[in-house]
Amino acid sequence: MSYNIFSLARNALSGHKNWQPAWREPEPKASYDVVIVGGGGHGLATAYYLAKEHGITNVAVLEKSWLGSGNIGRNTTIIRSNYMLEGNNPFYEWSMKLWEGLEQDFNFNAMVSQRGIMNLFHSDAQRDAFARRGNAMRIHGVDAELIDREQVREKVPFLSFDNARFPIQGALIQKRGGTVRHDAVAWGFARGADSRGVDIIQNCEVQGIKMEAGKVVGVETSRGYIGCNKLALCAAGNSSEVAAMADMKLPLESHVLQAFVSEGLKPYLDTVVTYGVGHFYVSQSDKGGLVFGGDIDGYNSYARRGGLPTVEHVIEAGVSMIPGISRVKILRSWGGIMDMSMDGSPIIDKTHIDNMYLNCGWCYGGFKATPASGWCYAWTIAKDGAHELNSQMRLDRFRRGYMMDEKGMGAQPNLH
Amino acid sequence: MLIKCPFCGDRPSEEFTYRGDARPKRPKAVETEVSDEWFDYVYLRDNVKGRMHEHWHHSGGCRAWLVLERDTASHEIFGVTTAPEYARKGKI
Ligand SMILES: Cc1cc2nc3c(=O)[nH]c(=O)nc-3n(C[C@H](O)[C@H](O)[C@H](O)COP(=O)(O)OP(=O)(O)OC[C@H]3O[C@@H](n4cnc5c(N)ncnc54)[C@H](O)[C@@H]3O)c2cc1C
Ligand SMILES: [Zn+2]
């Protein structure tokens, strides 16, 4: 059923008692053309674009828990395409373009809000680096503007402009950046895939990969054996574990990233702001809570909760950027497991196994990539080769020496 | 997390700098034939879920390099030794 003004009216007249579930809960079939491991944003988007763009509908998405239980339901919902490097920028910009048409495309309100993103800078060197990034973006046709201190003050007057040590000098802004309701992205892609025939199978953990003559023939799961012609891994923070089932060792470490939401406030902050001194970024949700986060805790972790030192660090950075929030109470904090890659960039590629594909390495920036990741991964699976947009997101780039190190940090994942 | 430094006693984790998995051995040779080993050492990770041996530097304390056995899923710490001791014995 399509969601529109007429279906809303019809259901309102019957007391909203006849809405149908947005997707089915099918039993797994014996086998599928494509099995996707992981029902996060990227797995669901992949299934959606496989069906929509390539007409491949005999597809299952296997999710070990409930849909949206992973990072797709845990992130701070920021979207942007302010990337600098050749292999990254056109990809993230394509993602931004998909976001811009997504709600009409999958007929679901994902609350895409292009409220803009503002990256503050505090020194001449930082300004130059941001100007360079902005120029790289503009060369790629992406919107970027460098604004000065007074223009920042006009937009966000309550920042700490009097900080003597780290004065706000200005900001790089991308007006098309913003936020999107994260759960709704999972739900919208799930519904869109399901309505095209994809089976979304929850509480179905992949526990083994079965190979015959060098090819994958199926997966062992907590709900029995499921055969497949192609296997697409998409397990984010658990990618190493899943790949190990096919004897693959990945260039990844799993780390915990925390996020926080405050009590509801009146409308206060109408854009996303990132701090250039400490690691802190914040936006205000439509319910009024300030949604914010900082850096990963910095040590390997599969626990979806972080440590107090990072909580303290994030909040100190926040208070130093917006002194006024020292009086705001925090409602909740949580953590998600990030698939940190060695150069901070993702992998969307074929593997050395003929019919197995890999999507991972999203670090803490994979939410904004969700539509393009699904779009490119679907292409890679359907055509058995990368699209130009993900042609540099290769697994073998580390061996070949073609890193995509946006931050210039080197092969140490806890620094990206 | 509290880490029991053999020299300083129980100290909060934020006094330490994390390096990661302590098990992989740095390849000795520099010849091209061993480039696979180097690739593996620099870029690939077992990314252990469960008990892991890892290097922590007490950078905000006595500056000793330590090796911890820690569960990456529960953050429980099972043992601590110094890096030279670990290199000699290969265990904690
Ligand atoms: C606190 C936090 C804040 C973030 N903020 C942002 C942000 O502001 N902007 C941004 O762009 N990105 C952000 N991110 C990153 C982003 O959320 C992730 O990069 C992205 O969601 C990862 O892709 P996914 O949605 O497919 O992952 P997930 O939702 O984690 O999907 C992976 C799924 O695989 C399943 N799975 C794992 N193993 C198996 C198995 N063996 N069998 C079956 N299923 C399995 C998991 O249960 C999980 O549901 C943030 C992340 C966190 C944790
Ligand atoms: Zn010490």
Coordinates of C-alpha atoms and ligand atoms in Angstrom, one line a residue:
Chain A
M1 CA 0.0 0.0 0.0
S2 CA 1.2 3.4 -0.8
Y3 CA 1.4 6.0 2.0
N4 CA -0.4 9.2 0.8
I5 CA -3.1 11.6 1.7
F6 CA -5.9 9.3 0.6
S7 CA -4.6 6.2 2.5
L8 CA -4.2 8.5 5.5
A9 CA -7.8 9.8 5.2
R10 CA -9.1 6.3 4.7
N11 CA -7.3 4.9 7.8
A12 CA -8.3 7.9 9.8
L13 CA -11.9 7.2 9.1
S14 CA -11.5 3.6 10.4
G15 CA -9.8 4.8 13.5
H16 CA -6.3 3.8 12.3
K17 CA -7.1 0.2 13.1
N18 CA -6.5 -1.2 9.6
W19 CA -2.9 -0.2 8.8
Q20 CA -1.0 -3.2 7.6
P21 CA 2.6 -4.0 8.8
A22 CA 5.2 -2.3 6.6
W23 CA 6.9 -5.6 5.7
R24 CA 6.2 -9.3 5.9
E25 CA 7.9 -11.8 8.3
P26 CA 8.5 -14.7 5.9
E27 CA 10.0 -18.0 6.7
P28 CA 13.4 -18.5 5.0
K29 CA 13.2 -20.2 1.6
A30 CA 15.7 -23.1 0.8
S31 CA 17.7 -20.8 -1.4
Y32 CA 18.0 -17.4 -2.9
D33 CA 19.8 -15.7 -5.8
V34 CA 21.4 -13.3 -3.4
V35 CA 21.8 -13.6 0.4
I36 CA 22.8 -10.4 2.2
V37 CA 24.3 -10.8 5.7
G38 CA 23.2 -7.9 8.0
G39 CA 19.9 -6.0 8.1
G40 CA 21.4 -2.6 8.9
G41 CA 21.0 0.4 6.7
H42 CA 23.4 -0.8 4.1
G43 CA 22.1 -4.3 3.8
L44 CA 18.5 -3.1 3.5
A45 CA 19.5 -0.4 1.0
T46 CA 21.4 -3.0 -1.0
A47 CA 18.3 -5.2 -1.2
Y48 CA 16.2 -2.3 -2.2
Y49 CA 18.4 -1.2 -5.1
L50 CA 19.0 -4.8 -6.2
A51 CA 15.3 -5.1 -6.6
K52 CA 14.5 -1.7 -7.9
E53 CA 17.5 -1.0 -10.2
H54 CA 18.5 -4.5 -11.3
G55 CA 15.2 -6.5 -11.1
I56 CA 16.9 -9.0 -8.8
T57 CA 14.1 -9.8 -6.3
N58 CA 14.9 -13.4 -5.2
V59 CA 16.9 -11.9 -2.3
A60 CA 17.0 -12.5 1.4
V61 CA 18.4 -10.1 4.1
L62 CA 19.5 -12.1 7.1
E63 CA 19.6 -10.1 10.3
K64 CA 20.8 -11.7 13.5
S65 CA 18.7 -9.5 15.8
W66 CA 15.8 -7.2 15.1
L67 CA 15.8 -4.8 12.2
G68 CA 17.6 -1.6 13.1
S69 CA 19.3 -3.0 16.2
G70 CA 22.8 -2.2 14.8
N71 CA 24.4 1.1 14.0
I72 CA 21.6 2.2 11.7
G73 CA 19.5 2.8 14.8
R74 CA 22.4 4.1 17.0
N75 CA 24.0 6.9 15.0
T76 CA 23.7 10.7 15.3
T77 CA 21.9 11.0 12.0
I78 CA 24.3 13.5 10.3
I79 CA 24.5 13.5 6.5
R80 CA 27.1 15.5 4.5
S81 CA 29.3 15.2 1.4
N82 CA 32.2 17.4 2.5
Y83 CA 34.9 15.0 1.4
M84 CA 38.1 15.9 -0.3
L85 CA 39.6 12.8 -2.0
E86 CA 38.9 11.7 -5.5
G87 CA 37.7 8.2 -4.5
N88 CA 35.4 9.5 -1.8
N89 CA 33.9 12.8 -2.9
P90 CA 31.8 11.7 -5.9
F91 CA 30.5 8.8 -3.9
Y92 CA 29.3 10.8 -1.0
E93 CA 27.9 13.4 -3.3
W94 CA 25.9 10.7 -5.1
S95 CA 24.6 9.7 -1.6
M96 CA 23.5 13.2 -1.0
K97 CA 21.7 13.3 -4.3
L98 CA 19.9 10.1 -3.4
W99 CA 19.0 11.5 0.0
E100 CA 17.4 14.5 -1.7
G101 CA 15.0 12.2 -3.6
L102 CA 14.8 9.3 -1.3
E103 CA 11.4 9.9 0.4
Q104 CA 9.6 10.2 -2.9
D105 CA 11.5 7.3 -4.2
F106 CA 10.7 4.8 -1.4
N107 CA 7.4 6.5 -0.3
F108 CA 8.4 6.8 3.3
N109 CA 8.9 9.9 5.5
A110 CA 12.5 9.7 6.5
M111 CA 12.5 13.3 7.8
V112 CA 15.4 14.3 5.5
S113 CA 16.3 17.8 6.8
Q114 CA 18.9 19.8 5.0
R115 CA 19.6 22.1 7.8
G116 CA 23.2 22.5 6.9
I117 CA 26.4 21.5 8.6
M118 CA 29.0 24.0 10.1
N119 CA 32.6 22.9 10.8
L120 CA 34.2 25.5 13.1
F121 CA 37.9 26.5 12.7
H122 CA 40.0 28.1 15.3
S123 CA 43.4 28.9 13.8
D124 CA 45.0 30.1 10.6
A125 CA 46.2 26.6 9.8
Q126 CA 42.8 25.0 10.3
R127 CA 41.2 27.7 8.2
D128 CA 43.6 26.9 5.4
A129 CA 42.9 23.2 5.6
F130 CA 39.1 23.9 5.6
A131 CA 39.5 26.2 2.6
R132 CA 41.3 23.5 0.8
R133 CA 38.6 21.0 1.6
G134 CA 36.0 23.5 0.5
N135 CA 37.8 24.1 -2.8
A136 CA 38.1 20.4 -3.4
M137 CA 34.4 20.0 -2.9
R138 CA 33.5 22.9 -5.2
I139 CA 35.8 21.5 -7.9
H140 CA 33.7 18.3 -7.6
G141 CA 30.5 20.4 -7.9
V142 CA 29.6 20.1 -4.3
D143 CA 28.3 23.2 -2.4
A144 CA 30.7 24.6 0.2
E145 CA 31.2 28.1 1.7
L146 CA 33.8 29.5 4.0
I147 CA 32.2 32.0 6.5
D148 CA 33.9 34.3 9.0
R149 CA 33.5 34.7 12.7
E150 CA 30.7 37.3 12.5
Q151 CA 28.7 35.1 10.1
V152 CA 29.0 32.2 12.5
R153 CA 27.8 34.5 15.3
E154 CA 24.8 35.5 13.3
K155 CA 23.7 31.8 12.9
V156 CA 24.8 30.4 16.2
P157 CA 25.2 33.3 18.7
F158 CA 25.6 31.1 21.8
L159 CA 28.9 29.5 20.9
S160 CA 31.9 30.4 23.0
F161 CA 33.2 33.3 21.0
D162 CA 35.3 34.6 24.0
N163 CA 37.5 31.6 24.2
A164 CA 41.0 33.2 24.4
R165 CA 42.9 30.1 23.6
F166 CA 40.7 28.7 20.8
P167 CA 38.9 31.7 19.3
I168 CA 36.3 30.8 16.7
Q169 CA 37.7 32.3 13.4
G170 CA 35.0 31.0 11.1
A171 CA 33.5 27.9 9.6
L172 CA 33.2 25.8 6.5
I173 CA 29.6 25.2 5.8
Q174 CA 27.7 22.8 3.6
K175 CA 24.1 24.0 3.4
R176 CA 22.9 20.8 1.8
G177 CA 24.1 18.7 4.7
G178 CA 21.8 18.0 7.6
T179 CA 20.1 15.2 9.4
V180 CA 17.8 12.3 8.6
R181 CA 15.6 10.2 11.0
H182 CA 17.9 7.1 11.1
D183 CA 15.3 4.4 12.0
A184 CA 13.0 5.6 9.3
V185 CA 15.8 5.0 6.8
A186 CA 15.9 1.3 7.8
W187 CA 12.1 1.1 7.8
G188 CA 11.8 2.8 4.4
F189 CA 14.4 0.6 2.7
A190 CA 12.9 -2.5 4.4
R191 CA 9.4 -1.7 3.3
G192 CA 10.6 -0.8 -0.2
A193 CA 12.6 -4.0 -0.6
D194 CA 9.9 -6.2 0.9
S195 CA 7.2 -4.8 -1.4
R196 CA 9.4 -5.8 -4.4
G197 CA 9.6 -9.4 -3.1
V198 CA 12.8 -9.4 -0.9
D199 CA 12.5 -11.6 2.2
I200 CA 13.7 -9.8 5.3
I201 CA 14.5 -12.4 7.9
Q202 CA 15.1 -11.2 11.4
N203 CA 16.6 -13.1 14.4
C204 CA 18.5 -15.2 11.9
E205 CA 22.2 -15.2 12.6
V206 CA 24.7 -16.4 10.0
Q207 CA 27.1 -18.8 11.8
G208 CA 29.0 -20.4 8.9
I209 CA 29.7 -20.0 5.2
K210 CA 29.6 -23.2 3.2
M211 CA 32.0 -23.4 0.3
E212 CA 32.2 -25.9 -2.6
A213 CA 35.0 -25.9 -5.2
G214 CA 36.1 -22.4 -4.2
K215 CA 32.6 -20.9 -4.4
V216 CA 30.0 -20.1 -1.7
V217 CA 27.0 -22.3 -1.9
G218 CA 25.1 -21.2 1.2
V219 CA 25.1 -20.1 4.8
E220 CA 24.5 -22.0 8.1
T221 CA 22.2 -19.9 10.2
S222 CA 20.4 -20.0 13.6
R223 CA 17.3 -20.8 11.5
G224 CA 18.8 -23.5 9.4
Y225 CA 20.8 -23.8 6.2
I226 CA 20.1 -21.3 3.4
G227 CA 21.5 -21.7 -0.1
C228 CA 22.6 -18.9 -2.3
N229 CA 24.1 -18.1 -5.7
K230 CA 25.7 -14.9 -4.4
L231 CA 26.7 -13.9 -0.9
A232 CA 26.9 -10.3 0.1
L233 CA 28.5 -9.5 3.5
C234 CA 27.2 -6.3 5.1
A235 CA 27.8 -6.8 8.8
A236 CA 29.4 -3.4 9.8
G237 CA 31.0 -3.9 13.3
N238 CA 30.9 -7.7 13.0
S239 CA 32.4 -7.9 9.6
S240 CA 35.7 -9.5 10.7
E241 CA 33.7 -12.2 12.5
V242 CA 31.6 -13.0 9.4
A243 CA 34.5 -12.8 7.0
A244 CA 36.5 -15.2 9.2
M245 CA 33.8 -17.8 8.3
A246 CA 35.2 -17.7 4.8
D247 CA 38.8 -17.7 6.2
M248 CA 39.3 -14.0 5.3
K249 CA 41.2 -11.6 7.5
L250 CA 40.1 -8.0 7.0
P251 CA 41.9 -4.7 7.4
L252 CA 39.5 -3.7 10.2
E253 CA 39.3 -3.2 13.9
S254 CA 36.0 -3.0 15.8
H255 CA 35.7 0.0 18.2
V256 CA 33.0 1.5 20.2
L257 CA 31.5 5.0 19.5
Q258 CA 29.2 6.6 21.9
A259 CA 26.4 9.1 21.4
F260 CA 24.1 11.1 23.7
V261 CA 20.8 12.9 23.8
S262 CA 19.7 15.6 26.2
E263 CA 16.3 16.4 27.7
G264 CA 14.0 18.2 25.3
L265 CA 14.6 21.9 24.8
K266 CA 12.7 24.5 22.9
P267 CA 14.0 25.1 19.3
Y268 CA 17.6 26.2 19.9
L269 CA 19.9 24.9 17.3
D270 CA 18.8 24.8 13.6
T271 CA 21.9 23.4 12.1
V272 CA 24.6 20.8 12.7
V273 CA 27.8 22.2 14.4
T274 CA 31.1 20.4 14.7
Y275 CA 33.9 21.7 17.0
G276 CA 37.4 22.3 15.7
V277 CA 39.1 22.1 19.0
G278 CA 37.9 18.9 20.7
H279 CA 35.9 16.1 19.2
F280 CA 32.3 17.2 19.5
Y281 CA 29.4 17.6 17.2
V282 CA 25.7 18.4 17.9
S283 CA 22.3 18.9 16.3
Q284 CA 18.8 19.2 17.8
S285 CA 16.3 16.5 17.1
D286 CA 12.7 17.3 16.1
K287 CA 11.7 16.3 19.6
G288 CA 14.0 18.9 21.0
G289 CA 16.8 16.8 22.4
L290 CA 20.4 17.8 21.6
V291 CA 21.9 14.9 19.9
F292 CA 25.7 14.8 20.2
G293 CA 28.8 12.7 20.2
G294 CA 32.5 12.7 20.0
D295 CA 35.4 10.4 19.3
I296 CA 35.6 6.6 19.6
D297 CA 36.8 5.3 23.0
G298 CA 40.0 4.3 21.3
Y299 CA 40.5 0.6 22.1
N300 CA 39.1 -2.5 20.5
S301 CA 35.6 -3.2 21.6
Y302 CA 32.6 -5.4 20.8
A303 CA 30.6 -4.1 23.8
R304 CA 27.9 -1.7 22.7
R305 CA 28.6 0.6 25.6
G306 CA 31.6 2.8 26.2
G307 CA 33.6 4.1 29.2
L308 CA 33.1 7.1 31.4
P309 CA 36.4 8.9 30.4
T310 CA 35.0 9.4 26.9
V311 CA 31.7 10.6 28.3
E312 CA 33.6 13.2 30.4
H313 CA 35.7 14.1 27.4
V314 CA 32.8 14.6 25.0
I315 CA 30.9 16.7 27.6
E316 CA 33.9 18.9 28.4
A317 CA 34.4 19.6 24.7
G318 CA 30.7 20.4 24.4
V319 CA 30.6 22.8 27.3
S320 CA 33.7 24.5 26.0
M321 CA 32.0 25.0 22.6
I322 CA 28.5 25.9 24.0
P323 CA 28.9 27.0 27.6
G324 CA 25.2 27.2 28.0
I325 CA 24.7 23.5 27.8
S326 CA 26.4 22.9 31.1
R327 CA 22.9 23.2 32.6
V328 CA 21.3 20.8 30.3
K329 CA 20.6 17.3 31.5
I330 CA 21.5 14.2 29.6
L331 CA 18.7 11.7 29.1
R332 CA 20.5 8.7 27.5
S333 CA 23.8 7.6 26.2
W334 CA 24.6 4.5 24.1
G335 CA 27.3 2.9 22.0
G336 CA 27.6 1.2 18.6
I337 CA 30.4 -1.0 17.2
M338 CA 32.2 0.6 14.4
D339 CA 34.1 -1.2 11.6
M340 CA 37.2 1.0 11.6
S341 CA 39.3 0.5 8.5
M342 CA 43.0 1.1 8.2
D343 CA 42.7 4.3 6.2
G344 CA 39.3 5.6 7.5
S345 CA 37.6 4.8 4.1
P346 CA 35.1 2.0 3.3
I347 CA 35.3 -1.1 1.2
I348 CA 32.7 -2.0 -1.4
D349 CA 34.2 -4.8 -3.5
K350 CA 34.2 -8.3 -4.8
T351 CA 36.4 -10.7 -2.8
H352 CA 38.8 -13.3 -4.1
I353 CA 36.0 -15.8 -3.8
D354 CA 34.0 -15.7 -7.0
N355 CA 30.5 -15.2 -5.8
M356 CA 31.2 -13.4 -2.5
Y357 CA 31.1 -9.6 -2.0
L358 CA 32.2 -7.3 0.8
N359 CA 30.8 -4.1 2.2
C360 CA 32.5 -2.8 5.4
G361 CA 34.9 -0.3 6.9
W362 CA 32.4 2.5 7.4
C363 CA 34.1 3.8 10.6
Y364 CA 31.8 6.4 12.2
G365 CA 30.6 7.9 8.9
G366 CA 28.5 5.2 7.3
F367 CA 25.0 6.6 7.9
K368 CA 25.3 9.4 5.4
A369 CA 26.6 6.8 2.9
T370 CA 23.6 4.5 3.3
P371 CA 21.8 5.1 0.0
A372 CA 25.0 5.3 -2.2
S373 CA 26.5 2.3 -0.4
G374 CA 23.4 0.2 -1.2
W375 CA 23.2 1.6 -4.7
C376 CA 26.9 0.8 -5.5
Y377 CA 26.9 -2.5 -3.7
A378 CA 23.8 -3.6 -5.6
W379 CA 25.5 -2.6 -8.8
T380 CA 28.7 -4.5 -7.8
I381 CA 26.7 -7.6 -7.0
A382 CA 24.4 -7.5 -10.0
K383 CA 27.2 -6.7 -12.6
D384 CA 29.9 -8.6 -10.8
G385 CA 32.1 -5.6 -10.7
A386 CA 32.4 -2.1 -9.2
H387 CA 30.6 1.0 -10.5
E388 CA 32.9 3.9 -11.1
L389 CA 31.7 5.5 -7.9
N390 CA 33.1 2.7 -5.7
S391 CA 35.9 1.8 -8.0
Q392 CA 38.5 3.0 -5.5
M393 CA 36.9 1.5 -2.5
R394 CA 38.8 -1.7 -3.1
L395 CA 39.9 -4.3 -0.6
D396 CA 43.3 -4.7 -2.2
R397 CA 44.1 -1.0 -2.0
F398 CA 46.2 -1.5 1.2
R399 CA 48.3 -4.1 -0.5
R400 CA 48.7 -2.0 -3.6
G401 CA 49.5 1.1 -1.6
Y402 CA 46.5 3.2 -2.7
M403 CA 45.1 4.3 0.6
M404 CA 42.2 6.8 0.8
D405 CA 43.3 8.5 4.0
E406 CA 41.0 11.6 4.2
K407 CA 42.6 12.6 7.5
G408 CA 46.2 11.6 6.7
M409 CA 46.4 9.5 9.8
G410 CA 48.1 6.3 8.6
A411 CA 47.3 2.7 9.3
Q412 CA 46.1 3.1 12.9
P413 CA 42.3 2.8 13.0
N414 CA 41.9 4.3 16.4
L415 CA 43.1 7.6 15.0
H416 CA 40.7 7.9 12.1
Chain B
M1 CA 38.2 0.6 33.1
L2 CA 40.9 0.3 35.8
I3 CA 44.3 -1.1 34.7
K4 CA 46.6 -2.5 37.3
C5 CA 50.1 -1.2 36.3
P6 CA 52.7 -3.4 37.9
F7 CA 54.6 -0.3 39.0
C8 CA 51.8 2.2 39.8
G9 CA 48.9 0.0 40.9
D10 CA 45.3 0.5 39.8
R11 CA 45.1 3.4 37.4
P12 CA 42.3 4.7 35.3
S13 CA 42.4 3.7 31.6
E14 CA 42.6 7.4 30.4
E15 CA 46.2 7.5 31.7
F16 CA 47.2 5.0 29.1
T17 CA 47.7 5.1 25.3
Y18 CA 46.4 2.1 23.4
R19 CA 48.3 0.4 20.7
G20 CA 46.4 -2.8 20.0
D21 CA 46.9 -6.5 19.4
A22 CA 50.2 -7.6 21.0
R23 CA 50.3 -11.0 19.4
P24 CA 51.5 -10.2 15.8
K25 CA 55.3 -10.2 15.5
R26 CA 57.0 -7.6 13.5
P27 CA 58.6 -9.3 10.4
K28 CA 62.4 -9.3 10.6
A29 CA 63.4 -9.2 7.0
V30 CA 63.0 -6.4 4.5
E31 CA 63.3 -8.4 1.3
T32 CA 60.5 -8.2 -1.2
E33 CA 59.6 -11.9 -0.7
V34 CA 58.3 -11.1 2.7
S35 CA 56.0 -8.3 1.6
D36 CA 53.0 -10.5 2.3
E37 CA 54.1 -10.7 5.9
W38 CA 54.5 -7.0 6.1
F39 CA 51.2 -6.4 4.5
D40 CA 49.6 -8.8 7.0
Y41 CA 51.4 -7.2 10.0
V42 CA 50.6 -3.6 9.0
Y43 CA 47.1 -3.8 7.7
L44 CA 45.3 -7.0 8.7
R45 CA 43.8 -7.7 12.1
D46 CA 42.4 -10.7 13.8
N47 CA 40.0 -8.2 15.4
V48 CA 39.4 -10.6 18.3
K49 CA 36.0 -10.8 19.9
G50 CA 36.8 -12.1 23.4
R51 CA 40.1 -12.4 25.2
M52 CA 42.8 -10.4 23.5
H53 CA 46.5 -9.6 24.4
E54 CA 47.1 -6.0 23.8
H55 CA 49.7 -3.3 24.3
W56 CA 48.9 -0.3 26.5
H57 CA 51.4 2.4 27.2
H58 CA 51.3 4.0 30.7
S59 CA 51.9 7.3 28.9
G60 CA 50.4 9.4 31.7
G61 CA 52.2 7.5 34.4
C62 CA 55.4 5.6 34.7
R63 CA 55.7 5.3 30.9
A64 CA 56.1 1.5 30.9
W65 CA 54.8 -0.6 28.0
L66 CA 52.3 -3.1 29.3
V67 CA 50.5 -6.1 27.9
L68 CA 47.0 -6.8 29.1
E69 CA 44.7 -9.7 28.6
R70 CA 41.3 -8.1 28.2
D71 CA 37.9 -9.3 26.9
T72 CA 36.9 -7.0 24.1
A73 CA 33.2 -7.9 24.6
S74 CA 33.0 -7.4 28.4
H75 CA 36.0 -5.2 29.1
E76 CA 37.1 -7.6 31.8
I77 CA 40.8 -7.6 32.4
F78 CA 42.4 -10.9 33.3
G79 CA 46.0 -10.1 33.7
V80 CA 48.8 -7.5 33.2
T81 CA 52.5 -7.9 32.6
T82 CA 55.2 -5.7 31.2
A83 CA 56.1 -5.8 27.5
P84 CA 59.6 -7.2 28.0
E85 CA 58.3 -9.9 30.2
Y86 CA 55.7 -10.8 27.6
A87 CA 58.3 -10.9 24.9
R88 CA 60.4 -13.3 27.0
K89 CA 57.6 -15.6 28.0
G90 CA 55.0 -15.2 25.2
K91 CA 52.3 -15.2 27.8
I92 CA 50.8 -13.0 30.5
Ligands
LIG1 C1 27.0 6.5 18.1 C2 27.2 6.5 16.6 C3 27.0 7.7 15.9 C4 27.2 7.7 14.5 N1 27.0 8.9 13.8 C5 27.0 9.0 12.5 C6 26.6 10.2 11.8 O1 26.3 11.2 12.4 N2 26.7 10.2 10.5 C7 27.1 9.1 9.8 O2 27.2 9.2 8.6 N3 27.4 7.9 10.4 C8 27.3 7.8 11.7 N4 27.6 6.6 12.4 C9 28.0 5.5 11.6 C10 26.9 4.7 11.0 O3 25.9 4.5 11.9 C11 27.4 3.3 10.5 O4 28.6 3.5 9.7 C12 26.4 2.6 9.6 O5 25.2 2.5 10.2 C13 26.9 1.2 9.3 O6 26.2 0.5 8.4 P1 24.8 -0.4 8.7 O7 23.7 0.6 8.9 O8 24.6 -1.3 7.7 O9 25.3 -1.0 10.1 P2 24.4 -1.9 11.1 O10 23.1 -1.2 11.4 O11 25.3 -2.1 12.3 O12 24.1 -3.2 10.3 C14 24.9 -4.4 10.4 C15 23.9 -5.5 10.8 O13 24.5 -6.7 10.6 C16 24.0 -7.6 11.6 N5 24.9 -8.8 11.8 C17 26.1 -8.8 12.2 N6 26.6 -10.1 12.2 C18 25.6 -10.8 11.7 C19 25.5 -12.2 11.4 N7 26.5 -13.1 11.7 N8 24.4 -12.7 10.9 C20 23.3 -11.8 10.6 N9 23.4 -10.5 10.9 C21 24.5 -10.0 11.4 C22 23.9 -6.7 12.9 O14 23.0 -7.2 13.8 C23 23.5 -5.4 12.3 O15 22.1 -5.2 12.3 C24 27.5 6.5 13.8 C25 27.6 5.3 14.5 C26 27.4 5.3 15.9 C27 27.5 4.0 16.6
ZN2 ZN 52.6 2.7 35.5

